[in-house]
Coordinates of N, CA and C in Angstrom, one line a residue:
X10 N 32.8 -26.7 -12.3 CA 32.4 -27.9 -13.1 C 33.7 -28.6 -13.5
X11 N 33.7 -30.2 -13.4 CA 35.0 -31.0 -13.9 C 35.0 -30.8 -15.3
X12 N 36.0 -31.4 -15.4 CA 36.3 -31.5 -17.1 C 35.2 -32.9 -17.5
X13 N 35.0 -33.8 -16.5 CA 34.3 -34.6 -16.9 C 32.8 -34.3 -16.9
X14 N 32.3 -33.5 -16.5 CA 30.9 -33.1 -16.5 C 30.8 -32.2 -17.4
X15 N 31.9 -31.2 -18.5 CA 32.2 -30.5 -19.2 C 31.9 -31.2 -20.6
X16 N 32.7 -32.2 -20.7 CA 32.8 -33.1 -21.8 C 31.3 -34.0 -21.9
X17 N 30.7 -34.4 -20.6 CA 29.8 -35.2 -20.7 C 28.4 -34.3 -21.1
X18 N 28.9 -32.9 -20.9 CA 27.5 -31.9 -21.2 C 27.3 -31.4 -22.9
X19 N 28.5 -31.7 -23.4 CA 29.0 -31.3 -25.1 C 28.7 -32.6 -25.7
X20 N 28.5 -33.9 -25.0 CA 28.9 -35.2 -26.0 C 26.8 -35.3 -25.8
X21 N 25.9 -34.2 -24.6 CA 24.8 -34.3 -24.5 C 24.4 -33.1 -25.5
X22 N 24.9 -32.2 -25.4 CA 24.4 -31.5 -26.3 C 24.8 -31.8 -27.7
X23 N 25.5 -32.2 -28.4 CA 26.1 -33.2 -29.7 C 24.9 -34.0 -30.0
X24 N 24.6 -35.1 -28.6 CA 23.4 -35.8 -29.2 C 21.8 -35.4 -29.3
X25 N 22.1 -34.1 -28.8 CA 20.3 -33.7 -29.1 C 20.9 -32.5 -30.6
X26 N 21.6 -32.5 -30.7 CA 21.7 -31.7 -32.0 C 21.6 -32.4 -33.5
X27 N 22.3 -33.7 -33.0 CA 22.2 -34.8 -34.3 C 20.7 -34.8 -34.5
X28 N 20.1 -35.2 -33.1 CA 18.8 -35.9 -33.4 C 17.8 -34.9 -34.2
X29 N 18.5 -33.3 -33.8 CA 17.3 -32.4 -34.6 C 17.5 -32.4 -35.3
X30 N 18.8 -32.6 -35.9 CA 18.8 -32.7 -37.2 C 18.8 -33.8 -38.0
X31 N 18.4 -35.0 -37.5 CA 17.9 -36.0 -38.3 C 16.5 -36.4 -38.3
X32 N 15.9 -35.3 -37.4 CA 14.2 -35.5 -37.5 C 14.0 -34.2 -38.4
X33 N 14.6 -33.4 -38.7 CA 14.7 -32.0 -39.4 C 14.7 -32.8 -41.2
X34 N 15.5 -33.3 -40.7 CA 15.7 -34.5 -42.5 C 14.8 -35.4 -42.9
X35 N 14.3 -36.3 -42.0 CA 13.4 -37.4 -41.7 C 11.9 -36.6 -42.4
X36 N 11.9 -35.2 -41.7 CA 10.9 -34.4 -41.9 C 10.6 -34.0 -43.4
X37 N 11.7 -33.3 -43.6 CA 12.0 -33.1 -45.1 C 11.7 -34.0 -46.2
X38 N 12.5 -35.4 -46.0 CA 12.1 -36.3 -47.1 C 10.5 -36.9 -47.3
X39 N 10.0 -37.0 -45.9 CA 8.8 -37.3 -45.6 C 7.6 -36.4 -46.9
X40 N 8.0 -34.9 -46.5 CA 7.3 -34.6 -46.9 C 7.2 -34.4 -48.6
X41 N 8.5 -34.7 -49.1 CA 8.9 -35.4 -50.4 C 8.1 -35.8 -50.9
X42 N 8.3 -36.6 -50.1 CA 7.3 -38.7 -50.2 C 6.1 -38.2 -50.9
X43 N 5.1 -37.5 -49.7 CA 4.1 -37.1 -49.6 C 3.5 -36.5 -50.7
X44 N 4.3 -35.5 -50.6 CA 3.8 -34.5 -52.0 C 3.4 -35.4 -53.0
X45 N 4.8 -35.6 -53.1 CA 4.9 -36.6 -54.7 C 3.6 -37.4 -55.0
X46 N 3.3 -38.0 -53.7 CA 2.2 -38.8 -53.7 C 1.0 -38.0 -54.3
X47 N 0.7 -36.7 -53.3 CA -0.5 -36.9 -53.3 C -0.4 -36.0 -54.6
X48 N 0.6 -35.3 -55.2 CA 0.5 -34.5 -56.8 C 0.0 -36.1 -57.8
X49 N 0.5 -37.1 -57.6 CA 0.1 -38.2 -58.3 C -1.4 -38.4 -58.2
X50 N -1.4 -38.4 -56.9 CA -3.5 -39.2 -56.9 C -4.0 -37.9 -57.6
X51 N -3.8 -36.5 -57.6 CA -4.4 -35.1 -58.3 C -4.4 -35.4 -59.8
X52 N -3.4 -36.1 -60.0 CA -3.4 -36.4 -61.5 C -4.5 -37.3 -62.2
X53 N -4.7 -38.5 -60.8 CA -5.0 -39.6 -61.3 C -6.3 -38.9 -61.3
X54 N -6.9 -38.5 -60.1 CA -8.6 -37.9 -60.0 C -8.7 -37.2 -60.9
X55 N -7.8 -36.5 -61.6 CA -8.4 -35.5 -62.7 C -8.2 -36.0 -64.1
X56 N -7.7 -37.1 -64.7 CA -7.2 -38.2 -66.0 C -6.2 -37.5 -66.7
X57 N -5.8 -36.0 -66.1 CA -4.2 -35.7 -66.9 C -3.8 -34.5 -66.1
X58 N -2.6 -33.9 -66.3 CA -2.2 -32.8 -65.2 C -3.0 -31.8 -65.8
X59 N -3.2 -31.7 -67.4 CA -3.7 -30.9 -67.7 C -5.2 -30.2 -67.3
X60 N -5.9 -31.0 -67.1 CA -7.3 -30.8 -66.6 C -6.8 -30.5 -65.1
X61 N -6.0 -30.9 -64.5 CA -5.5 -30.6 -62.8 C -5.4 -29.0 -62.9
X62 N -4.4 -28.6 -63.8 CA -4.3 -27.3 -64.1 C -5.2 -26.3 -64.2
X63 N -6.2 -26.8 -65.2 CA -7.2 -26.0 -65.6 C -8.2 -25.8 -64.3
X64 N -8.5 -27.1 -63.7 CA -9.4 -26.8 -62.7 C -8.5 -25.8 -61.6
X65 N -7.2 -26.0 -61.3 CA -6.7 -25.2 -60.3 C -6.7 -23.4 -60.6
X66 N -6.7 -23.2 -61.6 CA -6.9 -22.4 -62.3 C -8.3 -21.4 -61.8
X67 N -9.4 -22.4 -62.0 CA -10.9 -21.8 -61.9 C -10.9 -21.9 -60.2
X68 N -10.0 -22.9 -59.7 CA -9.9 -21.9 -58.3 C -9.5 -21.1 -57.9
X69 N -8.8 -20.7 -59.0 CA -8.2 -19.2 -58.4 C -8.7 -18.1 -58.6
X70 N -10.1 -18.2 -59.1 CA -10.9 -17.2 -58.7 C -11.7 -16.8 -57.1
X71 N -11.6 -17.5 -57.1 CA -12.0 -17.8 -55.3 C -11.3 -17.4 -54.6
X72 N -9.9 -16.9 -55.1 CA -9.2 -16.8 -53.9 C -9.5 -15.3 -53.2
X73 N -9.7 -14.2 -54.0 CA -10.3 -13.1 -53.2 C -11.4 -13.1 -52.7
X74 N -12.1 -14.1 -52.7 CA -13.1 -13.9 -51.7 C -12.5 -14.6 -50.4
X75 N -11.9 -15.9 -50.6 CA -11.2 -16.2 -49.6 C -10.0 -14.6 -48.7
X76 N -9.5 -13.8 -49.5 CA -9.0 -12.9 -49.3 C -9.7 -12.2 -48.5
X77 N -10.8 -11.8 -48.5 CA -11.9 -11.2 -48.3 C -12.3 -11.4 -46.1
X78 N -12.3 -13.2 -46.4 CA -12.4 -13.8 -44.9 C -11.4 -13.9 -44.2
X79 N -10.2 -14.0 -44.9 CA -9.0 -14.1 -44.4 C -9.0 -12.6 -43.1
X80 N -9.5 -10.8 -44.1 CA -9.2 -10.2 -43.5 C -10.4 -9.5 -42.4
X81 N -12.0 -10.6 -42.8 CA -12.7 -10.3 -41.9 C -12.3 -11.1 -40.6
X82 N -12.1 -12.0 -40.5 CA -11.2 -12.9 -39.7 C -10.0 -11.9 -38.7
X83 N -9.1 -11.3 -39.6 CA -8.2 -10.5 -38.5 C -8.9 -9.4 -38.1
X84 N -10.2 -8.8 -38.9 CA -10.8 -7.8 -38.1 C -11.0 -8.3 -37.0
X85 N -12.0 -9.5 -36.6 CA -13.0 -9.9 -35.6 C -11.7 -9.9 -34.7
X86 N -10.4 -10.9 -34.9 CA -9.3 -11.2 -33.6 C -9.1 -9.6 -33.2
X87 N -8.9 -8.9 -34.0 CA -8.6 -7.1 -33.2 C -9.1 -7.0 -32.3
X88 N -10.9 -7.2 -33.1 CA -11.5 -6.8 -32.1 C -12.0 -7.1 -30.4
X89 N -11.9 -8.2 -30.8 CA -11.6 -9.9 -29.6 C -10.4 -8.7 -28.9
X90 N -9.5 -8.7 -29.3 CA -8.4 -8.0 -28.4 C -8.7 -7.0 -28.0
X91 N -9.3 -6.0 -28.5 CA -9.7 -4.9 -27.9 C -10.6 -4.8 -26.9
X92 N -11.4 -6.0 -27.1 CA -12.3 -6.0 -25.9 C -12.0 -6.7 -24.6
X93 N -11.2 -7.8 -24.7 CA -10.6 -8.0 -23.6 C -9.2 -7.1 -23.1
X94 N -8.7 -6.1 -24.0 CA -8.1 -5.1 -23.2 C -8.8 -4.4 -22.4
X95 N -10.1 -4.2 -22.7 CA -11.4 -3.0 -22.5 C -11.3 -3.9 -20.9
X96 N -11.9 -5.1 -21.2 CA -12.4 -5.9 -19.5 C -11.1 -5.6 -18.8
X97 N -9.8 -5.9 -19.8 CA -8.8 -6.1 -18.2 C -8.5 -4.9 -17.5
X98 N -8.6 -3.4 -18.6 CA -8.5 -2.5 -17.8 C -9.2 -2.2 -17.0
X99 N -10.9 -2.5 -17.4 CA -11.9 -2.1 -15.9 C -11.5 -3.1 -14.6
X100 N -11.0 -4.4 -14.7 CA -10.9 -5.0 -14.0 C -10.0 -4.4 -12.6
X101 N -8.4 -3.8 -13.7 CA -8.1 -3.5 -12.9 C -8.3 -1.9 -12.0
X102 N -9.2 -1.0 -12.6 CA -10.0 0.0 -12.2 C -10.7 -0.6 -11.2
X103 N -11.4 -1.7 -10.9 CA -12.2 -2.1 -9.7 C -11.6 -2.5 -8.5
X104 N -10.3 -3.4 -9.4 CA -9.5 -4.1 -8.3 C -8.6 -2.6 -7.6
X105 N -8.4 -2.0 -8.3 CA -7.8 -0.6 -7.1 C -8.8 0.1 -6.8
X106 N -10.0 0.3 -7.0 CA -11.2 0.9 -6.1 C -11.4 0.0 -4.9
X107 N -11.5 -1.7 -5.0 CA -11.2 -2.3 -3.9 C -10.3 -2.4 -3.0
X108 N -8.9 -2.2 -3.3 CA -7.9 -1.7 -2.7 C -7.7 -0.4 -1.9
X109 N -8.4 1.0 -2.1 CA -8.5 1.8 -1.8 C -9.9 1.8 -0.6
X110 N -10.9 0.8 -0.6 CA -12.1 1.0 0.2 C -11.5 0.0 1.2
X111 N -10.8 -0.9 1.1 CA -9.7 -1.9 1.7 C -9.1 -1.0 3.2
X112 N -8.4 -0.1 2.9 CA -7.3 0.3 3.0 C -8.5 1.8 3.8
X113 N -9.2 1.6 3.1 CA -10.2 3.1 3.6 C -10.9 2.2 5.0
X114 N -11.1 1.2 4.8 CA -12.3 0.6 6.4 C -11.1 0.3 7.5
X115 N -9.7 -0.1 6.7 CA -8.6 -0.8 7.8 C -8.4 1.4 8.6
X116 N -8.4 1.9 7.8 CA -8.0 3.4 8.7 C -9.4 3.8 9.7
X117 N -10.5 3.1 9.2 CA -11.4 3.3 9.8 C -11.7 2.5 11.1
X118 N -11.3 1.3 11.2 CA -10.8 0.2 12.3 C -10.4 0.8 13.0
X119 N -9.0 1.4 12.6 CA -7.9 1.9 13.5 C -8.3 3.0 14.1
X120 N -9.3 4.0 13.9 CA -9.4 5.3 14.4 C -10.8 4.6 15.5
X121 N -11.6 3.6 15.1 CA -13.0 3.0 16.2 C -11.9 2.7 17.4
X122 N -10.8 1.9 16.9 CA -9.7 1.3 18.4 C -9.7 2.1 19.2
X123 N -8.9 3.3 18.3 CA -8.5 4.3 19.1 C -9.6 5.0 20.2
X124 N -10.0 5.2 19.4 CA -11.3 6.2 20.1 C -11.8 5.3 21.1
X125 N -12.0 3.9 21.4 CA -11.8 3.1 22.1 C -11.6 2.9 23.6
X126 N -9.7 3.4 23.0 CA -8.8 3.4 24.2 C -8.9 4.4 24.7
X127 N -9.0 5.2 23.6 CA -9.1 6.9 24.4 C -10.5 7.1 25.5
X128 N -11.6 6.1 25.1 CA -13.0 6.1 26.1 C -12.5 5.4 27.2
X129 N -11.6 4.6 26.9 CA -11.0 3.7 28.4 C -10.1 4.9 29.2
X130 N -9.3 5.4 28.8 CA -8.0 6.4 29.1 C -8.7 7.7 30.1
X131 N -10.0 7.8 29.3 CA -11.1 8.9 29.9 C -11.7 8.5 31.3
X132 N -11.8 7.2 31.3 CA -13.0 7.0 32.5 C -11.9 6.1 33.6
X133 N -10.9 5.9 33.1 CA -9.6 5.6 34.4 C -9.1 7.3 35.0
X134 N -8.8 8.1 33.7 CA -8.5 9.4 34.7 C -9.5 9.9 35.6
X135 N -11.1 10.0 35.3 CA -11.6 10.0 35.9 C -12.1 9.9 37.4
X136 N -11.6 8.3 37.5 CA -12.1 7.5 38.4 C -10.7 8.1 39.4
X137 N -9.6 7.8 38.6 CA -8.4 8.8 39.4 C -8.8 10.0 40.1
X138 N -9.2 11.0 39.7 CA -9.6 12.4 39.5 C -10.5 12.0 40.9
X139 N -11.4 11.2 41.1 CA -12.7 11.1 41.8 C -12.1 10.4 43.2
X140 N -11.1 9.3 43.0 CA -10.9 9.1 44.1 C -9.1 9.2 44.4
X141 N -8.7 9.8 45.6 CA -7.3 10.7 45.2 C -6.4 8.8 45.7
X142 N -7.1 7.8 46.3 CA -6.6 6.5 46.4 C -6.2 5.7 45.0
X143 N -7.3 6.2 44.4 CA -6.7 5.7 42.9 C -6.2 6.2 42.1
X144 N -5.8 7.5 42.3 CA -4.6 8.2 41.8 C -3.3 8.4 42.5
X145 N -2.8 7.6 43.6 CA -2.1 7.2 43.9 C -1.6 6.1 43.1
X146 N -2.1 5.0 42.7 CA -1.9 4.2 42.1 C -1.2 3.8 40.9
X147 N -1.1 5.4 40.0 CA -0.6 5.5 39.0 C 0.9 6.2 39.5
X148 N 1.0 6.9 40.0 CA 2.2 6.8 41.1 C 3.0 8.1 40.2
X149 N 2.3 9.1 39.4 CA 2.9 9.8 38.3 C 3.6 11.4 39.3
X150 N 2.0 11.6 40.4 CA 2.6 12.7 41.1 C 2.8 12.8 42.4
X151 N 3.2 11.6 42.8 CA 3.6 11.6 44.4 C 4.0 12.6 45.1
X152 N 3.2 13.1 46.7 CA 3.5 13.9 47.2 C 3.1 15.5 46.9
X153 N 2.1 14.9 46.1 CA 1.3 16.7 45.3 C 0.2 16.7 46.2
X154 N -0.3 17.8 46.1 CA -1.7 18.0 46.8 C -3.2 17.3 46.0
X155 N -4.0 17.0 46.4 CA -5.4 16.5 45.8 C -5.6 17.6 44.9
X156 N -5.8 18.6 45.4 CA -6.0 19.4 44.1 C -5.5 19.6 42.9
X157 N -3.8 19.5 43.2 CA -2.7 19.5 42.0 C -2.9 17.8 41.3
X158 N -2.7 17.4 41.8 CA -2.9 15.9 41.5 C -4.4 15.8 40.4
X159 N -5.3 16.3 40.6 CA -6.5 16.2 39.7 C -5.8 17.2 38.7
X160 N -5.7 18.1 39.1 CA -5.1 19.4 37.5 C -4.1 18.5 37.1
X161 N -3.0 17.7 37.1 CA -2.3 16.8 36.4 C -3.1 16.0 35.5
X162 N -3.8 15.4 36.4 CA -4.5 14.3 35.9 C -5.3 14.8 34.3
X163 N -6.2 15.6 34.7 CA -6.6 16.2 33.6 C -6.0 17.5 33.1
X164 N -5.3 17.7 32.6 CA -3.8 18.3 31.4 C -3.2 17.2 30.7
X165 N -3.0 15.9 31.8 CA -2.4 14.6 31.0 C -3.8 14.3 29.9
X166 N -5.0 14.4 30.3 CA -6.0 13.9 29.8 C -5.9 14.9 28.5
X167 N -5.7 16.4 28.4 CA -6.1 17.3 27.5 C -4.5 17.3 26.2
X168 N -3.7 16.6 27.2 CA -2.5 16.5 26.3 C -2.7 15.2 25.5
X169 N -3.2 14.0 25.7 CA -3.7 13.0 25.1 C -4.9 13.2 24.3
X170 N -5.7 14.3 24.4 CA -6.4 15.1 23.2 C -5.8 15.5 22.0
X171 N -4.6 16.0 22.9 CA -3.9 16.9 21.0 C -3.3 15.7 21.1
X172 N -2.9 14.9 21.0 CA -2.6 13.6 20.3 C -3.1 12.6 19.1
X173 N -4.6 12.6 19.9 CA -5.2 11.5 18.9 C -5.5 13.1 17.7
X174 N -6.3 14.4 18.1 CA -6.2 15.0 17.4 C -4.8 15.2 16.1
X175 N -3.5 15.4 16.4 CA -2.8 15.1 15.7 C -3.0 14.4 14.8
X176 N -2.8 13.1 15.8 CA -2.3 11.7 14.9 C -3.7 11.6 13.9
X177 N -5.0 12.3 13.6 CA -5.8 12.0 12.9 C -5.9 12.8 11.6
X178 N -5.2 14.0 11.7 CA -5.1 15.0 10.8 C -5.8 16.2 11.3
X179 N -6.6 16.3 12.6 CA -6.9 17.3 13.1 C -6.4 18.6 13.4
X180 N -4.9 18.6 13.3 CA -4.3 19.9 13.7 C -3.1 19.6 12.8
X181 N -2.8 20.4 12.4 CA -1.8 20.7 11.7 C -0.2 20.8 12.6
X182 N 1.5 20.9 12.0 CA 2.1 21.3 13.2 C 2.1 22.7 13.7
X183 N 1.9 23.8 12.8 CA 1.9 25.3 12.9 C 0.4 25.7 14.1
X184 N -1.0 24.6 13.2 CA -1.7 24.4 14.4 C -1.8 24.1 15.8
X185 N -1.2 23.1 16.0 CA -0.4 22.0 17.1 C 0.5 23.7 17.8
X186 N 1.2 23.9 17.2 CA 1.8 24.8 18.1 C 1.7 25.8 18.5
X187 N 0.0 26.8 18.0 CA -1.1 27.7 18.7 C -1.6 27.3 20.3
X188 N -1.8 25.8 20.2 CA -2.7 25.5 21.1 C -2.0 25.0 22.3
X189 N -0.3 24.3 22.0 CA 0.6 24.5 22.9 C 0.9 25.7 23.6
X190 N 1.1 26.6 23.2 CA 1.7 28.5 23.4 C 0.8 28.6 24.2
X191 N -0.8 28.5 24.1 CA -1.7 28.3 24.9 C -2.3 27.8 26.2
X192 N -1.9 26.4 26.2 CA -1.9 25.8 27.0 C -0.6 26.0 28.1
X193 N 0.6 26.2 27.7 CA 2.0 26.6 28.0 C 1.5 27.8 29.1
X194 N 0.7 28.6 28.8 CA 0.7 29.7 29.2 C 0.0 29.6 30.5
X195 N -0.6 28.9 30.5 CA -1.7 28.2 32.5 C -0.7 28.0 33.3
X196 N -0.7 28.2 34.5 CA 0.0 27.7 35.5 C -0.1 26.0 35.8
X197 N -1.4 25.8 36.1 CA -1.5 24.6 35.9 C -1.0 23.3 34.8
X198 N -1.0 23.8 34.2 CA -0.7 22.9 32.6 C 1.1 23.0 32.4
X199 N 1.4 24.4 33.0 CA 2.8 24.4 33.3 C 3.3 23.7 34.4
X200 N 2.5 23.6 35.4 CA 3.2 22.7 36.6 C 3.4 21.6 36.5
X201 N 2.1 20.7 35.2 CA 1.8 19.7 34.8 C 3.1 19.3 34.0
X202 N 3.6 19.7 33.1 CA 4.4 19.8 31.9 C 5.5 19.4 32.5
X203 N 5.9 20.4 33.8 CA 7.2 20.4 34.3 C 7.4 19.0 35.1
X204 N 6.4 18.5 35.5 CA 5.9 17.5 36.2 C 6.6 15.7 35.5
X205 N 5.8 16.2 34.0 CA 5.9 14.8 32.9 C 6.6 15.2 32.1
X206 N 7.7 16.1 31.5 CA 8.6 16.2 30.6 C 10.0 15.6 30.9
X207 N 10.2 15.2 31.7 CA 11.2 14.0 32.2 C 10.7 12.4 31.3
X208 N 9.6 12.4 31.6 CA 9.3 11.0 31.4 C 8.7 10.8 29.8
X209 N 8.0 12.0 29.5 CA 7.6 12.1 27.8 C 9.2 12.2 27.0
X210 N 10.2 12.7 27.6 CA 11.4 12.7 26.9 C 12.0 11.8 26.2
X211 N 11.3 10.6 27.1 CA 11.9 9.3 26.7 C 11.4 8.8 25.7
X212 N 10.2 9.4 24.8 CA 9.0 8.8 24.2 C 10.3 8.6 22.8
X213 N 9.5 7.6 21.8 CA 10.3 7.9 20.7 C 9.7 8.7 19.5
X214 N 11.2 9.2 19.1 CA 10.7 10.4 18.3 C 9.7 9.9 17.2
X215 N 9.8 9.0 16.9 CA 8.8 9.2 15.4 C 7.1 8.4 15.9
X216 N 7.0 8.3 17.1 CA 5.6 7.6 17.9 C 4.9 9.6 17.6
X217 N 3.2 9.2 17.7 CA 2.6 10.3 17.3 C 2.3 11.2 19.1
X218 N 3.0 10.5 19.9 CA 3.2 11.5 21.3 C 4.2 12.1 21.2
X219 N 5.5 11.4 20.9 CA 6.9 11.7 20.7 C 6.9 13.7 19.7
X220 N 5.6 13.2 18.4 CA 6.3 14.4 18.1 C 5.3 15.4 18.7
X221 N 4.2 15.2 19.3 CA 3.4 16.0 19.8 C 4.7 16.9 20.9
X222 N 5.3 16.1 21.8 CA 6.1 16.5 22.8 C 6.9 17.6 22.3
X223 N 7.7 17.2 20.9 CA 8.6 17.7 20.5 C 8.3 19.2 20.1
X224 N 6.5 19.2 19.6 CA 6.2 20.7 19.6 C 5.9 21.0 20.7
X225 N 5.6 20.9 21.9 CA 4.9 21.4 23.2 C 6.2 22.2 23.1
X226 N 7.2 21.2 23.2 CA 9.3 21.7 24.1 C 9.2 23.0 22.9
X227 N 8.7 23.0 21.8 CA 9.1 24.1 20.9 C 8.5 25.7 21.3
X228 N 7.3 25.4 21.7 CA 6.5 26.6 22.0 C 7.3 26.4 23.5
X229 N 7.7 26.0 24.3 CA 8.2 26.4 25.4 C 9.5 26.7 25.1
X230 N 10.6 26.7 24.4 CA 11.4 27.3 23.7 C 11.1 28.6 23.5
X231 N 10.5 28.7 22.8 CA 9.5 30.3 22.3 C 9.4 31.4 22.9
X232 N 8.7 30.3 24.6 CA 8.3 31.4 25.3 C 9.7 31.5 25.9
X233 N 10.7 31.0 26.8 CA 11.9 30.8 27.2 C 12.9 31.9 26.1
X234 N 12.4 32.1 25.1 CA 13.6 33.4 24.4 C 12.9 34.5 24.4
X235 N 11.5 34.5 24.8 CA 10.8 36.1 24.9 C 11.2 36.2 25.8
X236 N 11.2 35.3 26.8 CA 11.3 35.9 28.3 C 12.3 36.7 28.4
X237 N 12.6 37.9 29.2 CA 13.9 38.3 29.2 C 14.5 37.2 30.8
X238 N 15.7 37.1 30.9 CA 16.4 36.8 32.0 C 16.2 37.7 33.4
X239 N 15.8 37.0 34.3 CA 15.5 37.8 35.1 C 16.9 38.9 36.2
X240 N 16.8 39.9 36.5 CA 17.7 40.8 36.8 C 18.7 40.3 38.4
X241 N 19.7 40.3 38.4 CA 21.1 39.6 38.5 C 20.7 40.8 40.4

């Protein structure tokens, strides 16, 4: 900031400070004025101060009852407040039950999709599986036999089971890794494994294939340190 926008901001605040304080005074004497006045017409309506007194006087019996309204008056505002505390907390009790049934149909969405793709994913392996032309097409086991070619086909299919199972809360990892050791253990499903664990490798780790993979490699780990080394 210049010195001239400095000085021009102090000679602005200078003049809004006079001004409050000559409506602060303006105010003051006004109400001088006023008084004065209207203590005069009090006098005049009552024909001496003294009768002004005396009647002000017999008002001031009144004043506890006015006492009285004054403090049924701050009862009722409590209460006013307490009840519109009351509405705003249910309000927002409903508005997070809505948020939560929100948030409950969008997981519900996502799992109808799925189950979806997974009905699509089902009836392409299939059609694979059924005709060995269209499993060529997917180009995953070139140069296998028809037979092996269908056992890939479906292990890929049963490995995309523990998947969406996973990703749903259906198995647990300690679970997940019963049913690998398992599967690990077929020839087939091993041939399969050995087959796609090049290309699952590449999956990323935090995708719900990625960690499925990561336990299959573990239980094959597993079995790989029971095994003993075979003799030299």
């Amino acid at each position: 900031m210049s010195r001239r926008d400095a000085a021009r901001s102090a000679l602005s605040v200078a003049a809004w400070a006079a001004a409050i304080t000559a409506g602060i005074a303006a105010t003051g004497a006004a109400s001088v004025v006023i008084s004065g006045w209207l203590i005069r017409g009090v006098e005049a309506a009552n024909d001496s101060r003294r009768t002004a007194q005396e009647r002000s006087a017999l008002g001031d019996y009144f004043g506890g009852v006015s006492a009285v309204f004054s403090g049924l008056a701050l009862l009722l505002l409590i209460v006013t407040l307490l009840i519109q505390q009351r509405e705003l907390r249910l309000q927002r009790q409903e508005l997070s039950l809505q948020r939560a049934e929100l948030a409950a149909s969008r997981t519900a969405l996502h799992r109808a999709a799925e189950a979806d793709l997974r009905t699509l994913h089902i009836q392409l392996t299939q059609m694979a599986m059924e005709d060995p032309a269209l499993a060529d097409v997917w180009n995953d086991y070139d140069g296998e036999a028809e037979v092996t070619k269908r056992q890939n086909l479906f292990s890929n299919l049963t490995f995309q089971h523990f998947v969406l199972m996973y990703t749903w809360g259906g198995y647990s990892d300690a679970e997940l890794l019963v049913h690998a050791r398992s599967m690990l253990a077929g020839a087939a499903f091993r041939r399969y494994w050995d087959a796609a664990r090049a290309v699952k490798s590449d999956l990323p780790p935090e995708s719900a294939e990625g960690r499925v993979f990561r336990v299959f490699e573990a239980a094959l780990e597993e079995e790989r340190r029971r095994t003993p080394p075979p003799a030299a």
